[in-house]
GROMACS .gro file of C-alpha atoms in nm:
model
  436
    1MET     CA    1   6.305   0.658  -7.083
    2SER     CA    2   6.521   0.353  -7.016
    3GLY     CA    3   6.474   0.206  -6.667
    4CYS     CA    4   6.238   0.485  -6.557
    5GLU     CA    5   5.871   0.544  -6.571
    6ASP     CA    6   5.761   0.806  -6.813
    7ASN     CA    7   5.611   1.074  -6.586
    8ASP     CA    8   5.630   1.448  -6.539
    9GLU     CA    9   5.744   1.454  -6.182
   10ILE     CA   10   6.080   1.611  -6.114
   11LEU     CA   11   6.141   1.364  -5.835
   12GLY     CA   12   6.109   1.073  -6.084
   13ASP     CA   13   6.359   1.235  -6.321
   14ALA     CA   14   6.601   1.294  -6.039
   15ALA     CA   15   6.577   0.926  -5.941
   16CYS     CA   16   6.673   0.831  -6.298
   17GLY     CA   17   6.980   1.055  -6.277
   18LYS     CA   18   6.843   1.321  -6.515
   19LYS     CA   19   6.781   1.690  -6.459
   20ARG     CA   20   6.531   1.893  -6.654
   21SER     CA   21   6.607   2.248  -6.759
   22ALA     CA   22   6.395   2.545  -6.648
   23THR     CA   23   6.216   2.546  -6.984
   24GLU     CA   24   6.114   2.179  -6.942
   25ILE     CA   25   5.943   2.231  -6.603
   26SER     CA   26   5.566   2.224  -6.643
   27SER     CA   27   5.336   2.496  -6.511
   28THR     CA   28   5.209   2.261  -6.239
   29ASP     CA   29   5.554   2.266  -6.079
   30LEU     CA   30   5.552   2.648  -6.026
   31PRO     CA   31   5.377   2.828  -5.738
   32PRO     CA   32   5.044   2.986  -5.832
   33LEU     CA   33   5.060   3.348  -5.946
   34PRO     CA   34   4.887   3.608  -5.725
   35LYS     CA   35   4.540   3.694  -5.838
   36LYS     CA   36   4.497   4.025  -6.015
   37ARG     CA   37   4.213   4.251  -5.917
   38GLN     CA   38   3.967   4.271  -6.200
   39ALA     CA   39   3.884   4.611  -6.342
   40HIS     CA   40   3.536   4.726  -6.247
   41ARG     CA   41   3.324   4.808  -6.550
   42ALA     CA   42   2.990   4.867  -6.380
   43LEU     CA   43   2.915   5.238  -6.330
   44VAL     CA   44   2.791   5.176  -5.977
   45TRP     CA   45   3.153   5.117  -5.865
   46GLN     CA   46   3.223   5.492  -5.876
   47HIS     CA   47   3.020   5.520  -5.555
   48PHE     CA   48   3.206   5.246  -5.364
   49ILE     CA   49   3.557   5.166  -5.240
   50GLN     CA   50   3.660   4.801  -5.242
   51LYS     CA   51   3.831   4.681  -4.925
   52GLU     CA   52   4.197   4.592  -4.960
   53ASP     CA   53   4.189   4.295  -4.722
   54ASN     CA   54   3.861   4.147  -4.844
   55TRP     CA   55   3.761   4.191  -5.208
   56SER     CA   56   3.413   4.058  -5.143
   57LEU     CA   57   3.328   4.371  -4.941
   58CYS     CA   58   3.315   4.742  -5.022
   59ASN     CA   59   3.220   5.067  -4.851
   60CYS     CA   60   2.985   5.339  -4.967
   61ARG     CA   61   3.169   5.667  -5.038
   62TYR     CA   62   2.889   5.871  -4.885
   63CYS     CA   63   2.771   5.695  -4.570
   64GLY     CA   64   3.053   5.442  -4.526
   65GLN     CA   65   2.820   5.142  -4.495
   66GLU     CA   66   2.975   4.803  -4.575
   67ILE     CA   67   2.815   4.620  -4.868
   68GLY     CA   68   2.879   4.273  -5.006
   69CYS     CA   69   3.006   4.250  -5.365
   70ASP     CA   70   3.062   3.918  -5.540
   71THR     CA   71   3.350   3.998  -5.776
   72LYS     CA   72   3.354   3.646  -5.923
   73LYS     CA   73   2.997   3.663  -6.046
   74SER     CA   74   3.011   4.038  -6.111
   75VAL     CA   75   2.691   4.082  -5.910
   76THR     CA   76   2.628   4.445  -5.819
   77SER     CA   77   2.260   4.434  -5.731
   78ALA     CA   78   2.323   4.489  -5.359
   79MET     CA   79   2.531   4.794  -5.438
   80LYS     CA   80   2.267   4.938  -5.669
   81ASN     CA   81   1.996   4.881  -5.409
   82HIS     CA   82   2.200   5.061  -5.146
   83ILE     CA   83   2.268   5.365  -5.367
   84ASN     CA   84   1.896   5.395  -5.447
   85ARG     CA   85   1.814   5.430  -5.078
   86CYS     CA   86   2.129   5.611  -4.950
   87LYS     CA   87   2.009   5.949  -4.818
   88LEU     CA   88   2.353   6.108  -4.823
   89PHE     CA   89   2.396   6.011  -5.188
   90GLN     CA   90   2.056   6.162  -5.267
   91THR     CA   91   2.162   6.486  -5.093
   92PHE     CA   92   2.484   6.485  -5.293
   93GLU     CA   93   2.294   6.441  -5.618
   94ALA     CA   94   2.043   6.713  -5.531
   95SER     CA   95   2.327   6.964  -5.480
   96GLY     CA   96   2.462   6.895  -5.827
   97GLY     CA   97   2.757   6.698  -5.693
   98GLN     CA   98   2.910   7.006  -5.529
   99GLU     CA   99   2.878   6.896  -5.167
  100GLY     CA  100   3.083   6.677  -4.938
  101LEU     CA  101   3.025   6.515  -4.601
  102GLY     CA  102   3.068   6.691  -4.270
  103THR     CA  103   2.925   6.706  -3.920
  104ASP     CA  104   2.715   6.974  -3.755
  105SER     CA  105   2.756   7.099  -3.396
  106GLY     CA  106   2.566   6.796  -3.270
  107GLY     CA  107   2.795   6.549  -3.448
  108VAL     CA  108   2.530   6.446  -3.702
  109VAL     CA  109   2.667   6.365  -4.047
  110THR     CA  110   2.529   6.603  -4.308
  111ALA     CA  111   2.613   6.745  -4.648
  112VAL     CA  112   2.827   7.061  -4.665
  113LYS     CA  113   2.895   7.294  -4.956
  114TYR     CA  114   3.201   7.191  -5.157
  115ASP     CA  115   3.405   7.460  -5.331
  116ALA     CA  116   3.653   7.312  -5.581
  117GLY     CA  117   3.831   7.646  -5.623
  118LEU     CA  118   3.878   7.691  -5.248
  119PHE     CA  119   4.013   7.337  -5.212
  120ARG     CA  120   4.258   7.389  -5.497
  121ARG     CA  121   4.382   7.715  -5.347
  122SER     CA  122   4.420   7.547  -5.006
  123VAL     CA  123   4.635   7.275  -5.164
  124ASN     CA  124   4.856   7.540  -5.327
  125GLU     CA  125   4.888   7.727  -4.997
  126MET     CA  126   4.989   7.401  -4.828
  127ILE     CA  127   5.268   7.356  -5.086
  128VAL     CA  128   5.401   7.705  -5.010
  129LEU     CA  129   5.369   7.698  -4.631
  130ASN     CA  130   5.524   7.352  -4.593
  131GLU     CA  131   5.784   7.412  -4.868
  132LEU     CA  132   5.669   7.107  -5.064
  133PRO     CA  133   5.775   7.040  -5.424
  134PHE     CA  134   5.521   7.120  -5.696
  135SER     CA  135   5.521   6.749  -5.786
  136PHE     CA  136   5.346   6.680  -5.454
  137VAL     CA  137   5.007   6.711  -5.627
  138GLU     CA  138   5.106   6.421  -5.855
  139SER     CA  139   5.224   6.194  -5.572
  140GLU     CA  140   5.046   5.864  -5.518
  141GLY     CA  141   4.959   5.942  -5.156
  142PHE     CA  142   4.792   6.275  -5.232
  143ARG     CA  143   4.596   6.137  -5.526
  144ARG     CA  144   4.477   5.845  -5.315
  145LEU     CA  145   4.369   6.085  -5.041
  146CYS     CA  146   4.164   6.291  -5.285
  147HIS     CA  147   4.018   5.977  -5.444
  148ASN     CA  148   3.902   5.838  -5.109
  149VAL     CA  149   3.791   6.159  -4.936
  150LEU     CA  150   3.685   6.388  -5.222
  151PRO     CA  151   3.602   6.174  -5.525
  152MET     CA  152   3.440   6.473  -5.693
  153TYR     CA  153   3.769   6.667  -5.701
  154THR     CA  154   3.990   6.647  -6.011
  155VAL     CA  155   4.353   6.664  -5.899
  156HIS     CA  156   4.557   6.929  -6.082
  157CYS     CA  157   4.910   6.867  -6.214
  158ARG     CA  158   5.242   7.023  -6.110
  159LYS     CA  159   5.236   7.269  -6.401
  160THR     CA  160   4.895   7.399  -6.295
  161ALA     CA  161   5.015   7.424  -5.933
  162THR     CA  162   5.316   7.627  -6.045
  163GLU     CA  163   5.100   7.866  -6.246
  164ASP     CA  164   4.848   7.899  -5.962
  165ILE     CA  165   5.113   7.977  -5.699
  166PHE     CA  166   5.287   8.231  -5.921
  167GLY     CA  167   4.950   8.394  -5.982
  168MET     CA  168   4.884   8.404  -5.606
  169PHE     CA  169   5.224   8.570  -5.554
  170MET     CA  170   5.156   8.837  -5.817
  171LYS     CA  171   4.813   8.906  -5.669
  172GLU     CA  172   4.950   8.947  -5.317
  173LYS     CA  173   5.234   9.165  -5.447
  174ALA     CA  174   4.985   9.389  -5.627
  175SER     CA  175   4.786   9.419  -5.305
  176LEU     CA  176   5.095   9.526  -5.111
  177LYS     CA  177   5.196   9.773  -5.383
  178HIS     CA  178   4.850   9.928  -5.359
  179LEU     CA  179   4.897   9.961  -4.983
  180PHE     CA  180   5.236  10.130  -5.022
  181CYS     CA  181   5.145  10.359  -5.312
  182PHE     CA  182   4.798  10.482  -5.223
  183GLU     CA  183   4.805  10.481  -4.842
  184GLN     CA  184   5.156  10.632  -4.835
  185ASN     CA  185   5.270  10.434  -4.529
  186ARG     CA  186   5.629  10.443  -4.410
  187VAL     CA  187   5.814  10.116  -4.448
  188SER     CA  188   6.110   9.977  -4.252
  189LEU     CA  189   6.350   9.753  -4.442
  190THR     CA  190   6.609   9.496  -4.343
  191THR     CA  191   6.870   9.316  -4.548
  192ASP     CA  192   7.139   9.056  -4.495
  193ILE     CA  193   7.421   8.934  -4.720
  194TRP     CA  194   7.533   8.574  -4.751
  195THR     CA  195   7.898   8.517  -4.669
  196THR     CA  196   8.108   8.216  -4.763
  197PRO     CA  197   8.174   7.981  -4.468
  198THR     CA  198   8.537   7.926  -4.574
  199THR     CA  199   8.660   8.283  -4.617
  200SER     CA  200   8.382   8.479  -4.439
  201TYR     CA  201   8.376   8.717  -4.737
  202SER     CA  202   8.066   8.851  -4.908
  203TYR     CA  203   8.085   8.891  -5.283
  204MET     CA  204   7.863   9.197  -5.316
  205ILE     CA  205   8.020   9.541  -5.336
  206THR     CA  206   7.883   9.839  -5.145
  207LYS     CA  207   7.738  10.009  -5.453
  208THR     CA  208   7.548   9.694  -5.544
  209ILE     CA  209   7.386   9.679  -5.199
  210ALA     CA  210   7.259  10.035  -5.236
  211GLU     CA  211   7.131   9.967  -5.589
  212HIS     CA  212   6.937   9.660  -5.476
  213LEU     CA  213   6.772   9.856  -5.196
  214SER     CA  214   6.678  10.135  -5.437
  215GLN     CA  215   6.539   9.884  -5.687
  216CYS     CA  216   6.330   9.733  -5.407
  217LEU     CA  217   6.158  10.070  -5.358
  218VAL     CA  218   6.074  10.086  -5.729
  219ASP     CA  219   5.948   9.728  -5.749
  220TRP     CA  220   5.712   9.766  -5.455
  221GLY     CA  221   5.610  10.127  -5.509
  222ILE     CA  222   5.756  10.248  -5.178
  223VAL     CA  223   5.799  10.626  -5.152
  224LYS     CA  224   5.846  10.666  -4.773
  225VAL     CA  225   6.115  10.487  -4.574
  226PHE     CA  226   6.147  10.482  -4.196
  227THR     CA  227   6.457  10.275  -4.114
  228VAL     CA  228   6.688  10.013  -4.266
  229THR     CA  229   6.828   9.753  -4.025
  230VAL     CA  230   7.157   9.591  -4.127
  231ASP     CA  231   7.456   9.417  -3.967
  232ASN     CA  232   7.714   9.635  -3.798
  233ALA     CA  233   7.968   9.616  -4.084
  234LYS     CA  234   8.172   9.889  -4.257
  235GLY     CA  235   8.040   9.793  -4.600
  236ASN     CA  236   7.684   9.854  -4.483
  237ASP     CA  237   7.777  10.200  -4.349
  238LYS     CA  238   7.883  10.319  -4.695
  239ALA     CA  239   7.592  10.140  -4.866
  240LEU     CA  240   7.341  10.316  -4.641
  241ARG     CA  241   7.499  10.654  -4.716
  242LEU     CA  242   7.451  10.594  -5.090
  243PHE     CA  243   7.095  10.468  -5.029
  244THR     CA  244   7.015  10.780  -4.824
  245GLU     CA  245   7.120  11.000  -5.115
  246ALA     CA  246   6.897  10.798  -5.350
  247CYS     CA  247   6.600  10.833  -5.113
  248ARG     CA  248   6.636  11.210  -5.096
  249GLU     CA  249   6.566  11.223  -5.469
  250LEU     CA  250   6.221  11.069  -5.406
  251GLY     CA  251   6.101  11.385  -5.234
  252PRO     CA  252   6.124  11.586  -4.910
  253ASN     CA  253   5.900  11.339  -4.721
  254ALA     CA  254   6.082  11.024  -4.824
  255LEU     CA  255   6.297  11.020  -4.506
  256ILE     CA  256   6.258  11.128  -4.145
  257LYS     CA  257   6.493  11.409  -4.032
  258ASP     CA  258   6.671  11.391  -4.368
  259GLY     CA  259   6.780  11.032  -4.307
  260THR     CA  260   6.971  11.085  -3.982
  261LEU     CA  261   6.769  10.803  -3.822
  262LEU     CA  262   6.767  10.576  -4.126
  263HIS     CA  263   7.058  10.345  -4.041
  264MET     CA  264   6.971  10.094  -3.765
  265ARG     CA  265   7.226   9.836  -3.651
  266CYS     CA  266   7.109   9.484  -3.573
  267CYS     CA  267   7.112   9.430  -3.195
  268ALA     CA  268   7.167   9.056  -3.231
  269HIS     CA  269   7.469   9.119  -3.455
  270VAL     CA  270   7.619   9.369  -3.208
  271LEU     CA  271   7.582   9.109  -2.931
  272ASN     CA  272   7.746   8.854  -3.157
  273LEU     CA  273   8.048   9.082  -3.214
  274ILE     CA  274   8.094   9.135  -2.840
  275VAL     CA  275   8.071   8.764  -2.767
  276MET     CA  276   8.309   8.667  -3.048
  277ASP     CA  277   8.569   8.903  -2.894
  278GLY     CA  278   8.529   8.718  -2.565
  279LEU     CA  279   8.563   8.379  -2.734
  280ALA     CA  280   8.876   8.489  -2.920
  281GLU     CA  281   9.062   8.550  -2.593
  282VAL     CA  282   9.026   8.184  -2.486
  283LYS     CA  283   9.014   8.030  -2.833
  284GLU     CA  284   9.249   7.739  -2.762
  285SER     CA  285   9.074   7.643  -2.438
  286VAL     CA  286   8.738   7.633  -2.617
  287MET     CA  287   8.886   7.429  -2.902
  288ALA     CA  288   9.037   7.179  -2.657
  289ILE     CA  289   8.700   7.120  -2.490
  290ARG     CA  290   8.530   7.095  -2.830
  291ASN     CA  291   8.776   6.821  -2.934
  292ALA     CA  292   8.721   6.639  -2.605
  293VAL     CA  293   8.344   6.640  -2.661
  294LYS     CA  294   8.397   6.517  -3.017
  295TYR     CA  295   8.599   6.223  -2.884
  296VAL     CA  296   8.331   6.117  -2.636
  297ARG     CA  297   8.048   6.148  -2.889
  298SER     CA  298   8.232   5.973  -3.176
  299SER     CA  299   8.144   5.613  -3.078
  300GLY     CA  300   7.941   5.409  -2.831
  301THR     CA  301   8.254   5.252  -2.683
  302ARG     CA  302   8.408   5.591  -2.605
  303LEU     CA  303   8.080   5.713  -2.459
  304GLN     CA  304   8.064   5.404  -2.236
  305SER     CA  305   8.424   5.459  -2.122
  306PHE     CA  306   8.332   5.817  -2.029
  307GLN     CA  307   8.018   5.697  -1.850
  308LEU     CA  308   8.226   5.479  -1.616
  309ARG     CA  309   8.406   5.790  -1.494
  310VAL     CA  310   8.095   5.996  -1.423
  311LEU     CA  311   8.020   6.005  -1.051
  312ASN     CA  312   7.650   6.098  -1.064
  313GLY     CA  313   7.384   6.046  -1.327
  314LYS     CA  314   7.389   5.899  -1.676
  315VAL     CA  315   7.549   6.046  -1.985
  316SER     CA  316   7.418   6.028  -2.342
  317ARG     CA  317   7.519   6.197  -2.663
  318GLY     CA  318   7.247   6.451  -2.591
  319SER     CA  319   7.403   6.532  -2.252
  320LEU     CA  320   7.717   6.653  -2.427
  321SER     CA  321   7.602   6.864  -2.719
  322LEU     CA  322   7.848   6.956  -2.993
  323ASP     CA  323   7.836   7.317  -3.104
  324CYS     CA  324   7.811   7.482  -3.443
  325VAL     CA  325   8.126   7.694  -3.471
  326THR     CA  326   7.946   7.988  -3.632
  327ARG     CA  327   7.669   7.992  -3.365
  328TRP     CA  328   7.811   8.122  -3.037
  329ASN     CA  329   7.495   8.037  -2.844
  330SER     CA  330   7.546   7.670  -2.929
  331THR     CA  331   7.908   7.705  -2.809
  332TYR     CA  332   7.776   7.843  -2.481
  333LEU     CA  333   7.547   7.541  -2.438
  334MET     CA  334   7.832   7.299  -2.520
  335LEU     CA  335   8.069   7.460  -2.270
  336SER     CA  336   7.803   7.475  -1.997
  337ALA     CA  337   7.732   7.103  -2.039
  338ALA     CA  338   8.104   7.011  -2.051
  339LEU     CA  339   8.175   7.199  -1.727
  340GLU     CA  340   7.928   6.970  -1.549
  341PHE     CA  341   8.155   6.674  -1.638
  342ARG     CA  342   8.491   6.839  -1.573
  343VAL     CA  343   8.592   6.574  -1.317
  344ALA     CA  344   8.501   6.291  -1.559
  345PHE     CA  345   8.715   6.446  -1.834
  346GLY     CA  346   9.002   6.469  -1.585
  347LYS     CA  347   8.971   6.096  -1.505
  348LEU     CA  348   8.956   6.018  -1.874
  349LEU     CA  349   9.287   6.199  -1.921
  350ALA     CA  350   9.451   6.007  -1.636
  351GLU     CA  351   9.316   5.659  -1.714
  352ASP     CA  352   9.225   5.627  -2.083
  353MET     CA  353   9.523   5.572  -2.314
  354LEU     CA  354   9.312   5.605  -2.631
  355TYR     CA  355   9.191   5.946  -2.515
  356ASN     CA  356   9.551   6.064  -2.481
  357GLU     CA  357   9.648   5.915  -2.819
  358TYR     CA  358   9.356   6.099  -2.981
  359PHE     CA  359   9.516   6.436  -2.904
  360LYS     CA  360   9.851   6.329  -3.050
  361GLU     CA  361   9.692   6.288  -3.392
  362SER     CA  362   9.686   6.556  -3.661
  363GLU     CA  363   9.383   6.736  -3.805
  364GLU     CA  364   9.295   6.733  -4.175
  365ASN     CA  365   9.500   7.050  -4.226
  366GLY     CA  366   9.813   6.870  -4.097
  367GLN     CA  367   9.831   7.061  -3.769
  368LYS     CA  368   9.835   6.886  -3.431
  369ARG     CA  369   9.495   6.847  -3.267
  370ILE     CA  370   9.444   7.102  -2.987
  371GLY     CA  371   9.394   6.950  -2.641
  372PRO     CA  372   9.330   6.785  -2.408
  373PRO     CA  373   9.177   7.054  -2.182
  374THR     CA  374   9.409   7.168  -1.906
  375SER     CA  375   9.317   7.285  -1.557
  376GLN     CA  376   9.391   7.643  -1.659
  377GLY     CA  377   9.179   7.599  -1.971
  378TRP     CA  378   8.882   7.478  -1.766
  379ASP     CA  379   8.914   7.783  -1.540
  380GLU     CA  380   8.921   8.019  -1.840
  381VAL     CA  381   8.611   7.857  -1.988
  382HIS     CA  382   8.437   7.873  -1.650
  383ARG     CA  383   8.487   8.252  -1.651
  384LEU     CA  384   8.379   8.274  -2.014
  385VAL     CA  385   8.051   8.091  -1.946
  386LYS     CA  386   7.968   8.346  -1.675
  387PHE     CA  387   8.034   8.621  -1.930
  388LEU     CA  388   7.832   8.454  -2.210
  389LYS     CA  389   7.535   8.390  -1.983
  390LEU     CA  390   7.464   8.763  -1.979
  391PHE     CA  391   7.416   8.769  -2.355
  392PHE     CA  392   7.251   8.430  -2.398
  393GLY     CA  393   6.929   8.542  -2.230
  394SER     CA  394   6.912   8.854  -2.446
  395THR     CA  395   6.963   8.652  -2.764
  396LEU     CA  396   6.668   8.433  -2.667
  397ALA     CA  397   6.458   8.745  -2.607
  398PHE     CA  398   6.546   8.886  -2.952
  399LYS     CA  399   6.457   8.558  -3.123
  400ALA     CA  400   6.139   8.496  -2.924
  401SER     CA  401   5.929   8.717  -3.149
  402LYS     CA  402   5.922   8.791  -3.520
  403SER     CA  403   5.826   9.151  -3.441
  404VAL     CA  404   6.092   9.264  -3.194
  405THR     CA  405   6.031   9.624  -3.089
  406SER     CA  406   6.293   9.880  -2.987
  407THR     CA  407   6.155   9.889  -2.632
  408SER     CA  408   6.223   9.518  -2.578
  409CYS     CA  409   6.576   9.559  -2.716
  410TYR     CA  410   6.639   9.854  -2.486
  411ASN     CA  411   6.525   9.655  -2.185
  412GLU     CA  412   6.775   9.379  -2.269
  413ILE     CA  413   7.054   9.635  -2.320
  414VAL     CA  414   6.989   9.777  -1.972
  415ILE     CA  415   7.002   9.427  -1.819
  416ILE     CA  416   7.335   9.357  -1.991
  417GLU     CA  417   7.479   9.689  -1.874
  418ARG     CA  418   7.381   9.630  -1.511
  419ASN     CA  419   7.534   9.282  -1.513
  420LEU     CA  420   7.856   9.406  -1.673
  421ILE     CA  421   7.884   9.678  -1.407
  422ALA     CA  422   7.845   9.409  -1.140
  423LEU     CA  423   8.117   9.197  -1.304
  424ARG     CA  424   8.354   9.495  -1.308
  425ASN     CA  425   8.354   9.471  -0.927
  426ASN     CA  426   8.417   9.095  -0.928
  427ARG     CA  427   8.710   8.955  -0.725
  428ASP     CA  428   8.833   8.759  -1.024
  429ASP     CA  429   9.087   8.987  -1.196
  430LEU     CA  430   9.053   8.830  -1.540
  431LEU     CA  431   8.671   8.836  -1.532
  432ARG     CA  432   8.681   9.199  -1.414
  433ILE     CA  433   8.910   9.296  -1.704
  434GLN     CA  434   8.692   9.110  -1.953
  435ALA     CA  435   8.375   9.285  -1.828
  436THR     CA  436   8.547   9.623  -1.844
   0.00000   0.00000   0.00000
């Protein structure tokens, strides 16, 4: 180089007014690469787990004792000496490798019988109960868990899990079919049909419903039916009549009282129909309050503006819950919470210009947004909440158990009737008419 010392330092080149390309930079200029963990070839390593934060230490898989391991010199004598005297390892070997570690009633660590088949079935049951994907058994976390806790277990693949679970299903189905066919027990059925959220139509004709119920009897070997519980819809009435005729062909004992008690209407659905009628009468008032709650919950700034107008207590998004339109009980909770802040909504209407502009906008369908809530609307909703409260408690009672009996339903029906009779004598004319 002219006028510069011949050296490999980048700083020297820069002083001479020259820049070296990336390919000309020597390896000494780059940061050192992270060290790779060497693969363990010694057989004794199958009994130890190397620590992640300190490669010079490892733990025994059986007793957990910490042992030094010099990975640089590949010295494993300390590990071999420990395995030769580890009592828990000796117990494991004596059992043919089919035992794991556990504790007795006194908390003393001991060897327990290990059943590979039971563990595999338990994993498959976990997939079903927790609705996990079949690929869960191939996930890194699960394999690491098995490697650290049960090194003797060979993890199965997703295909094996699928076959195992299908086999479990067929076995349980065969067991139920045996119960239905040979013990001749009466069975109660229930069915529900999915409806589209946009049109509220179900795309299954009446005849198809009856055919599916009849096919269910054949598939499960059911010859005696007690009741069939369905929603209170006209399509189900005709479907159950066709199903009753099909059941009569099974024999004289297939139905009770020739099927006159077969059709049961869902109590929760009947309650829902009554409540939806009540909501329909004050639809616009409910919609106005729903839009007001949407406005407050839509941003932190709007929530803060609303908070300034609340006289007592603090308000959060959780304080004003937004309902699910198809779930009337969530609408009841939304309206109950909104009524607590009626005064604050009134101040928002009088003082907040953005709140007023919000209701001048149009919805996605092009129609003007309903609201804000009026004084008359608040009064209508106040009456409605009193009406809905009667049914809300019963809905909770129906959902509290997976095995709701007719006696519990009857008790709730009596409570509703008594409260409706009391409301018929209320001084409020509109509430009295609604109860009637």
